[in-house]
Amino acid sequence: MIDIENSPTQRVIFQDKEIYIKRDDLLDSEFSGNKARKFHYFLKNDFPKIKRVISYGSNQSNAMYSLSVLCKLKGWEFEYYIDHLPSSLKSNPIGNLKYALENGMRVKFFDECLCEELKDKNILSKTIQKGDTLFIPEGGRCETSKYGISLLADEIISFKKKNSLKELYIFLPSGTGTTALYLQQSLIEKYDNARVFTNSCVGAKEYLKKQFFALEKDEKFHPFILDTKKHHFGKLDCKMYKFWMQLQKKLDIEFDLLYDPYGFWYMMEFLQKNSISKPIMYIHQGGTKGNISMIQRYKRRC
Ligand SMILES: *Cc1c(COP(=O)(O)O)cnc(C)c1O
């Protein structure tokens, strides 16, 4: 049985700043990172009626891979809907796609989808159970994710206590913003003063703010959004590739390439610009299986 509670916290120095890195990438070799946190609810609870999971998103998504692991463990079928599949990937799957297919995932295209639930995929923001099927929104953007993220909050609170930290600034990069939002909300609900800071890796600040509102109307629970340039998800940026290699060399930690270089970069910029001297934590949210395909793309470009 997979035990995904309690990831280690590692202390590092980077550009003269002391940073605690919460290693959620080490939760489990199969089920790791923030997708393990988000899908913990499904792992821990019984769903006697369920035979199948349906989800959707990009063809190299970390959530897709993690769901394939979950479904394999649970003995569920897994159907995953995508917009398109480049012919090179079809004939030679790599990275998350390869491993998810090996776990038995079936890839389908949106135009083959007969189910109403996916017709309005952009507004699906909760898990729907219908007959023997669970529909899980893209990237685990739904309230069931809070269960596992609340356990992450517990671990952070114990870490603070153990190290007598009166305050803590926590940084993590966002896609849908689900992890950052539920982390900040859980901390507040547990009467802890740790503050969550995040940046959008998908679009401008306004996009992320909208995502927060879709999950939680009360702004007092929203994380602080860092000022960044508008970013197109998955677009290559040689400066960030270089920074990612520098992180790896300096810290001896492999980070993910889609989110982490941006998250770490904007965190350092924020700390320096505002001369922050509070204790700092950065959350490593896993996703390194997705690096295989990103490195291939970067090597061609940079
Ligand atoms: C999914 C993912 C994110 C983004 O998480 P959200 O909850 O969607 O904001 C960040 N980093 C990694 C490695 C991920 O896999």
Tab-separated table of C-alpha atoms and ligand atoms in Angstrom:
chain	number	residue	atom	x	y	z
A	1	MET	CA	0.000	0.000	0.000
A	2	ILE	CA	1.218	3.434	-0.870
A	3	ASP	CA	1.828	5.705	2.102
A	4	ILE	CA	1.849	9.277	0.948
A	5	GLU	CA	1.959	11.091	4.244
A	6	ASN	CA	4.987	12.976	5.474
A	7	SER	CA	7.503	14.053	2.901
A	8	PRO	CA	10.906	15.232	4.190
A	9	THR	CA	11.904	18.888	4.461
A	10	GLN	CA	15.406	19.812	3.342
A	11	ARG	CA	17.320	22.971	4.234
A	12	VAL	CA	19.343	24.571	1.434
A	13	ILE	CA	21.149	27.846	0.775
A	14	PHE	CA	20.596	29.487	-2.599
A	15	GLN	CA	21.884	32.960	-3.501
A	16	ASP	CA	22.608	33.557	0.192
A	17	LYS	CA	19.049	32.760	1.222
A	18	GLU	CA	18.134	29.921	3.528
A	19	ILE	CA	15.216	27.959	2.068
A	20	TYR	CA	13.368	24.933	3.383
A	21	ILE	CA	12.365	22.664	0.528
A	22	LYS	CA	9.365	20.479	1.162
A	23	ARG	CA	10.106	17.369	-0.886
A	24	ASP	CA	6.682	16.236	-2.008
A	25	ASP	CA	8.479	14.779	-5.030
A	26	LEU	CA	9.726	12.052	-2.659
A	27	LEU	CA	6.318	10.996	-1.314
A	28	ASP	CA	6.363	7.817	-3.379
A	29	SER	CA	8.106	6.817	-6.597
A	30	GLU	CA	4.792	6.112	-8.337
A	31	PHE	CA	2.392	8.448	-6.645
A	32	SER	CA	4.135	11.704	-5.908
A	33	GLY	CA	3.973	15.474	-5.983
A	34	ASN	CA	0.908	17.603	-5.659
A	35	LYS	CA	-1.147	15.206	-7.794
A	36	ALA	CA	-0.627	12.567	-5.098
A	37	ARG	CA	-1.914	15.106	-2.580
A	38	LYS	CA	-4.860	15.966	-4.790
A	39	PHE	CA	-5.846	12.373	-5.495
A	40	HIS	CA	-5.170	11.125	-1.943
A	41	TYR	CA	-8.904	11.296	-1.270
A	42	PHE	CA	-9.588	8.650	-3.906
A	43	LEU	CA	-6.781	6.452	-2.656
A	44	LYS	CA	-7.958	6.518	0.955
A	45	ASN	CA	-11.702	6.097	0.470
A	46	ASP	CA	-13.712	3.184	-0.856
A	47	PHE	CA	-15.879	3.573	-3.924
A	48	PRO	CA	-17.606	0.206	-4.236
A	49	LYS	CA	-19.751	1.236	-7.218
A	50	ILE	CA	-16.982	2.756	-9.300
A	51	LYS	CA	-15.460	0.883	-12.236
A	52	ARG	CA	-14.120	3.719	-14.338
A	53	VAL	CA	-12.494	7.163	-14.194
A	54	ILE	CA	-12.874	9.709	-16.959
A	55	SER	CA	-10.698	12.801	-17.104
A	56	TYR	CA	-9.138	15.078	-19.711
A	57	GLY	CA	-6.317	17.549	-20.294
A	58	SER	CA	-3.002	17.763	-22.112
A	59	ASN	CA	-1.222	14.746	-23.577
A	60	GLN	CA	1.769	15.128	-21.217
A	61	SER	CA	-0.071	16.049	-18.060
A	62	ASN	CA	1.255	15.029	-14.647
A	63	ALA	CA	-2.337	14.573	-13.474
A	64	MET	CA	-2.938	12.096	-16.301
A	65	TYR	CA	-0.004	9.993	-15.170
A	66	SER	CA	-1.014	10.090	-11.494
A	67	LEU	CA	-4.589	9.116	-12.335
A	68	SER	CA	-3.262	6.161	-14.320
A	69	VAL	CA	-1.401	5.001	-11.204
A	70	LEU	CA	-4.493	5.483	-9.056
A	71	CYS	CA	-6.714	3.544	-11.472
A	72	LYS	CA	-4.241	0.713	-11.693
A	73	LEU	CA	-4.118	0.442	-7.905
A	74	LYS	CA	-7.891	0.541	-7.638
A	75	GLY	CA	-8.552	-1.775	-10.568
A	76	TRP	CA	-10.513	0.942	-12.397
A	77	GLU	CA	-10.594	1.588	-16.126
A	78	PHE	CA	-9.152	4.934	-17.106
A	79	GLU	CA	-10.336	6.929	-20.108
A	80	TYR	CA	-8.522	10.156	-20.842
A	81	TYR	CA	-9.708	12.753	-23.352
A	82	ILE	CA	-7.345	15.023	-25.252
A	83	ASP	CA	-7.583	17.571	-28.075
A	84	HIS	CA	-4.840	16.217	-30.253
A	85	LEU	CA	-1.898	13.852	-30.350
A	86	PRO	CA	1.095	14.718	-32.548
A	87	SER	CA	1.939	11.801	-34.848
A	88	SER	CA	5.471	11.557	-33.416
A	89	LEU	CA	4.030	10.998	-29.932
A	90	LYS	CA	1.509	8.532	-31.261
A	91	SER	CA	4.136	6.332	-32.858
A	92	ASN	CA	6.662	6.849	-30.089
A	93	PRO	CA	5.074	7.793	-26.744
A	94	ILE	CA	7.438	9.216	-24.144
A	95	GLY	CA	7.317	10.632	-20.622
A	96	ASN	CA	4.003	10.814	-18.798
A	97	LEU	CA	2.083	9.559	-21.819
A	98	LYS	CA	4.222	6.453	-22.152
A	99	TYR	CA	3.950	5.538	-18.479
A	100	ALA	CA	0.223	6.249	-18.343
A	101	LEU	CA	-0.379	3.996	-21.370
A	102	GLU	CA	1.691	1.299	-19.694
A	103	ASN	CA	-0.666	1.574	-16.722
A	104	GLY	CA	-3.590	0.788	-18.998
A	105	MET	CA	-4.905	4.268	-19.803
A	106	ARG	CA	-7.072	4.585	-22.902
A	107	VAL	CA	-6.653	7.808	-24.872
A	108	LYS	CA	-9.699	9.313	-26.574
A	109	PHE	CA	-10.417	12.503	-28.454
A	110	PHE	CA	-13.013	15.037	-27.393
A	111	ASP	CA	-15.027	14.630	-30.567
A	112	GLU	CA	-15.493	10.931	-29.697
A	113	CYS	CA	-16.937	11.823	-26.327
A	114	LEU	CA	-20.568	10.964	-25.849
A	115	CYS	CA	-20.789	12.145	-22.263
A	116	GLU	CA	-22.480	15.400	-21.280
A	117	GLU	CA	-20.057	15.912	-18.404
A	118	LEU	CA	-17.168	16.796	-20.679
A	119	LYS	CA	-19.135	18.988	-23.073
A	120	ASP	CA	-18.542	21.967	-20.839
A	121	LYS	CA	-15.129	20.969	-19.670
A	122	ASN	CA	-13.983	24.453	-18.736
A	123	ILE	CA	-16.573	24.817	-16.037
A	124	LEU	CA	-16.357	21.299	-14.626
A	125	SER	CA	-14.931	22.106	-11.213
A	126	LYS	CA	-16.125	19.267	-9.100
A	127	THR	CA	-15.889	15.517	-9.234
A	128	ILE	CA	-19.074	13.955	-10.559
A	129	GLN	CA	-20.111	10.408	-9.819
A	130	LYS	CA	-22.549	8.968	-12.325
A	131	GLY	CA	-23.367	5.277	-12.256
A	132	ASP	CA	-20.099	3.402	-12.170
A	133	THR	CA	-18.053	6.341	-13.492
A	134	LEU	CA	-16.144	9.148	-11.788
A	135	PHE	CA	-15.530	12.319	-13.780
A	136	ILE	CA	-12.489	14.137	-12.441
A	137	PRO	CA	-11.789	17.702	-13.662
A	138	GLU	CA	-8.536	18.574	-15.423
A	139	GLY	CA	-5.572	18.650	-13.050
A	140	GLY	CA	-7.723	17.708	-10.042
A	141	ARG	CA	-9.326	21.152	-9.931
A	142	CYS	CA	-12.045	20.205	-7.472
A	143	GLU	CA	-12.921	20.183	-3.809
A	144	THR	CA	-11.935	16.531	-3.288
A	145	SER	CA	-8.317	17.778	-3.628
A	146	LYS	CA	-8.572	19.601	-0.332
A	147	TYR	CA	-8.437	16.365	1.657
A	148	GLY	CA	-4.798	15.612	0.775
A	149	ILE	CA	-3.681	19.236	0.709
A	150	SER	CA	-5.008	19.660	4.231
A	151	LEU	CA	-2.644	16.858	5.319
A	152	LEU	CA	0.201	18.787	3.688
A	153	ALA	CA	-0.850	21.778	5.800
A	154	ASP	CA	-0.667	19.576	8.945
A	155	GLU	CA	2.876	18.510	8.074
A	156	ILE	CA	3.935	22.121	7.561
A	157	ILE	CA	2.403	23.156	10.882
A	158	SER	CA	4.295	20.393	12.727
A	159	PHE	CA	7.492	21.402	10.965
A	160	LYS	CA	7.017	25.000	12.091
A	161	LYS	CA	6.409	23.907	15.684
A	162	LYS	CA	9.364	21.551	15.749
A	163	ASN	CA	11.674	24.276	14.482
A	164	SER	CA	10.093	27.030	16.611
A	165	LEU	CA	9.273	29.136	13.563
A	166	LYS	CA	6.854	31.920	14.471
A	167	GLU	CA	6.208	32.744	10.835
A	168	LEU	CA	6.655	31.066	7.492
A	169	TYR	CA	6.352	32.265	3.922
A	170	ILE	CA	5.473	29.356	1.636
A	171	PHE	CA	6.059	29.532	-2.128
A	172	LEU	CA	4.778	27.244	-4.866
A	173	PRO	CA	4.040	27.756	-8.576
A	174	SER	CA	0.441	27.397	-9.800
A	175	GLY	CA	-1.308	25.847	-12.752
A	176	THR	CA	-4.973	25.680	-11.842
A	177	GLY	CA	-4.146	27.264	-8.449
A	178	THR	CA	-5.930	24.449	-6.604
A	179	THR	CA	-2.949	23.426	-4.462
A	180	ALA	CA	-2.017	26.980	-3.442
A	181	LEU	CA	-5.598	27.909	-2.619
A	182	TYR	CA	-6.445	24.847	-0.538
A	183	LEU	CA	-3.107	25.055	1.241
A	184	GLN	CA	-3.714	28.658	2.308
A	185	GLN	CA	-7.298	27.876	3.247
A	186	SER	CA	-6.330	24.816	5.306
A	187	LEU	CA	-3.638	26.765	7.162
A	188	ILE	CA	-6.088	29.533	8.065
A	189	GLU	CA	-8.725	27.015	9.153
A	190	LYS	CA	-6.129	25.379	11.399
A	191	TYR	CA	-5.338	28.802	12.924
A	192	ASP	CA	-1.831	28.924	11.507
A	193	ASN	CA	-0.310	32.203	10.302
A	194	ALA	CA	1.877	30.754	7.498
A	195	ARG	CA	1.275	32.675	4.288
A	196	VAL	CA	1.121	31.210	0.793
A	197	PHE	CA	2.659	33.005	-2.211
A	198	THR	CA	2.285	31.784	-5.759
A	199	ASN	CA	2.739	32.720	-9.409
A	200	SER	CA	0.748	31.769	-12.469
A	201	CYS	CA	2.461	29.471	-14.959
A	202	VAL	CA	-0.571	29.439	-17.235
A	203	GLY	CA	-1.570	33.017	-17.929
A	204	ALA	CA	-1.627	36.432	-16.327
A	205	LYS	CA	-2.452	37.120	-12.677
A	206	GLU	CA	-6.098	37.661	-13.552
A	207	TYR	CA	-6.423	34.094	-14.828
A	208	LEU	CA	-5.208	32.702	-11.508
A	209	LYS	CA	-7.432	35.033	-9.512
A	210	LYS	CA	-10.407	33.716	-11.477
A	211	GLN	CA	-9.403	30.157	-10.675
A	212	PHE	CA	-9.259	31.037	-6.969
A	213	PHE	CA	-12.727	32.547	-7.101
A	214	ALA	CA	-14.101	29.460	-8.862
A	215	LEU	CA	-13.007	27.384	-5.855
A	216	GLU	CA	-13.525	29.900	-3.040
A	217	LYS	CA	-15.566	33.109	-3.003
A	218	ASP	CA	-14.061	34.519	0.193
A	219	GLU	CA	-10.873	36.357	-0.752
A	220	LYS	CA	-9.413	36.121	2.718
A	221	PHE	CA	-8.510	32.518	1.869
A	222	HIS	CA	-6.735	33.430	-1.394
A	223	PRO	CA	-2.942	33.139	-1.628
A	224	PHE	CA	-0.854	36.171	-2.555
A	225	ILE	CA	-0.140	36.267	-6.303
A	226	LEU	CA	3.352	37.417	-7.263
A	227	ASP	CA	3.871	39.973	-10.017
A	228	THR	CA	5.132	38.203	-13.103
A	229	LYS	CA	5.155	38.551	-16.820
A	230	LYS	CA	2.261	36.928	-18.650
A	231	HIS	CA	3.192	33.365	-19.329
A	232	HIS	CA	2.016	30.827	-21.884
A	233	PHE	CA	1.850	27.377	-20.402
A	234	GLY	CA	4.492	25.021	-21.739
A	235	LYS	CA	6.170	27.624	-23.949
A	236	LEU	CA	9.948	27.159	-24.005
A	237	ASP	CA	12.166	29.815	-22.451
A	238	CYS	CA	15.927	29.193	-22.682
A	239	LYS	CA	16.615	31.495	-19.730
A	240	MET	CA	14.436	29.268	-17.565
A	241	TYR	CA	16.084	26.094	-18.857
A	242	LYS	CA	19.448	27.504	-17.841
A	243	PHE	CA	18.086	28.461	-14.428
A	244	TRP	CA	16.668	24.946	-13.991
A	245	MET	CA	20.126	23.475	-14.715
A	246	GLN	CA	21.703	25.901	-12.247
A	247	LEU	CA	19.217	24.821	-9.544
A	248	GLN	CA	20.030	21.197	-10.186
A	249	LYS	CA	23.758	21.800	-9.996
A	250	LYS	CA	23.689	24.016	-6.894
A	251	LEU	CA	21.107	22.094	-4.886
A	252	ASP	CA	21.484	18.601	-6.309
A	253	ILE	CA	17.697	18.396	-6.669
A	254	GLU	CA	15.872	17.674	-9.917
A	255	PHE	CA	12.954	20.046	-10.260
A	256	ASP	CA	10.150	19.931	-12.779
A	257	LEU	CA	10.615	22.009	-15.957
A	258	LEU	CA	7.102	23.301	-16.543
A	259	TYR	CA	6.515	25.025	-13.235
A	260	ASP	CA	9.551	25.019	-10.951
A	261	PRO	CA	12.019	27.274	-12.815
A	262	TYR	CA	9.332	29.989	-12.874
A	263	GLY	CA	8.236	29.394	-9.300
A	264	PHE	CA	11.784	29.469	-7.979
A	265	TRP	CA	12.812	32.419	-10.150
A	266	TYR	CA	9.903	34.627	-9.106
A	267	MET	CA	10.312	33.609	-5.476
A	268	MET	CA	13.981	34.723	-5.506
A	269	GLU	CA	13.021	37.963	-7.257
A	270	PHE	CA	10.320	38.663	-4.667
A	271	LEU	CA	12.611	37.895	-1.715
A	272	GLN	CA	15.340	40.137	-3.048
A	273	LYS	CA	13.146	43.035	-4.186
A	274	ASN	CA	11.335	43.181	-0.861
A	275	SER	CA	14.335	42.283	1.338
A	276	ILE	CA	12.306	39.515	2.984
A	277	SER	CA	13.999	37.986	6.007
A	278	LYS	CA	11.263	35.602	7.168
A	279	PRO	CA	11.713	31.825	7.128
A	280	ILE	CA	11.003	30.586	3.606
A	281	MET	CA	9.633	27.283	2.344
A	282	TYR	CA	9.428	26.163	-1.271
A	283	ILE	CA	7.224	23.197	-2.132
A	284	HIS	CA	8.625	20.742	-4.653
A	285	GLN	CA	5.441	19.441	-6.235
A	286	GLY	CA	6.961	16.548	-8.170
A	287	GLY	CA	6.275	16.168	-11.874
A	288	THR	CA	9.792	15.140	-12.888
A	289	LYS	CA	8.492	12.286	-15.053
A	290	GLY	CA	7.297	15.013	-17.386
A	291	ASN	CA	10.872	16.289	-17.761
A	292	ILE	CA	11.816	13.628	-20.296
A	293	SER	CA	9.700	15.184	-23.030
A	294	MET	CA	10.533	18.761	-21.965
A	295	ILE	CA	14.293	18.116	-22.067
A	296	GLN	CA	13.951	16.745	-25.595
A	297	ARG	CA	12.174	19.924	-26.667
A	298	TYR	CA	14.661	22.183	-24.858
A	299	LYS	CA	17.699	20.427	-26.311
A	300	ARG	CA	16.404	21.114	-29.799
A	301	ARG	CA	15.723	24.764	-29.001
A	302	CYS	CA	18.445	26.099	-26.678
B	1	LIG	C1	0.031	20.121	-11.422
B	1	LIG	C2	1.322	20.719	-11.002
B	1	LIG	C3	1.419	22.041	-10.559
B	1	LIG	C4	0.217	22.966	-10.512
B	1	LIG	O1	-0.704	22.634	-9.514
B	1	LIG	P1	-2.108	23.382	-9.420
B	1	LIG	O2	-2.746	22.820	-8.209
B	1	LIG	O3	-2.869	23.043	-10.666
B	1	LIG	O4	-1.849	24.841	-9.323
B	1	LIG	C5	2.648	22.518	-10.167
B	1	LIG	N1	3.764	21.744	-10.228
B	1	LIG	C6	3.713	20.474	-10.665
B	1	LIG	C7	4.967	19.696	-10.729
B	1	LIG	C8	2.496	19.908	-11.060
B	1	LIG	O5	2.460	18.641	-11.490
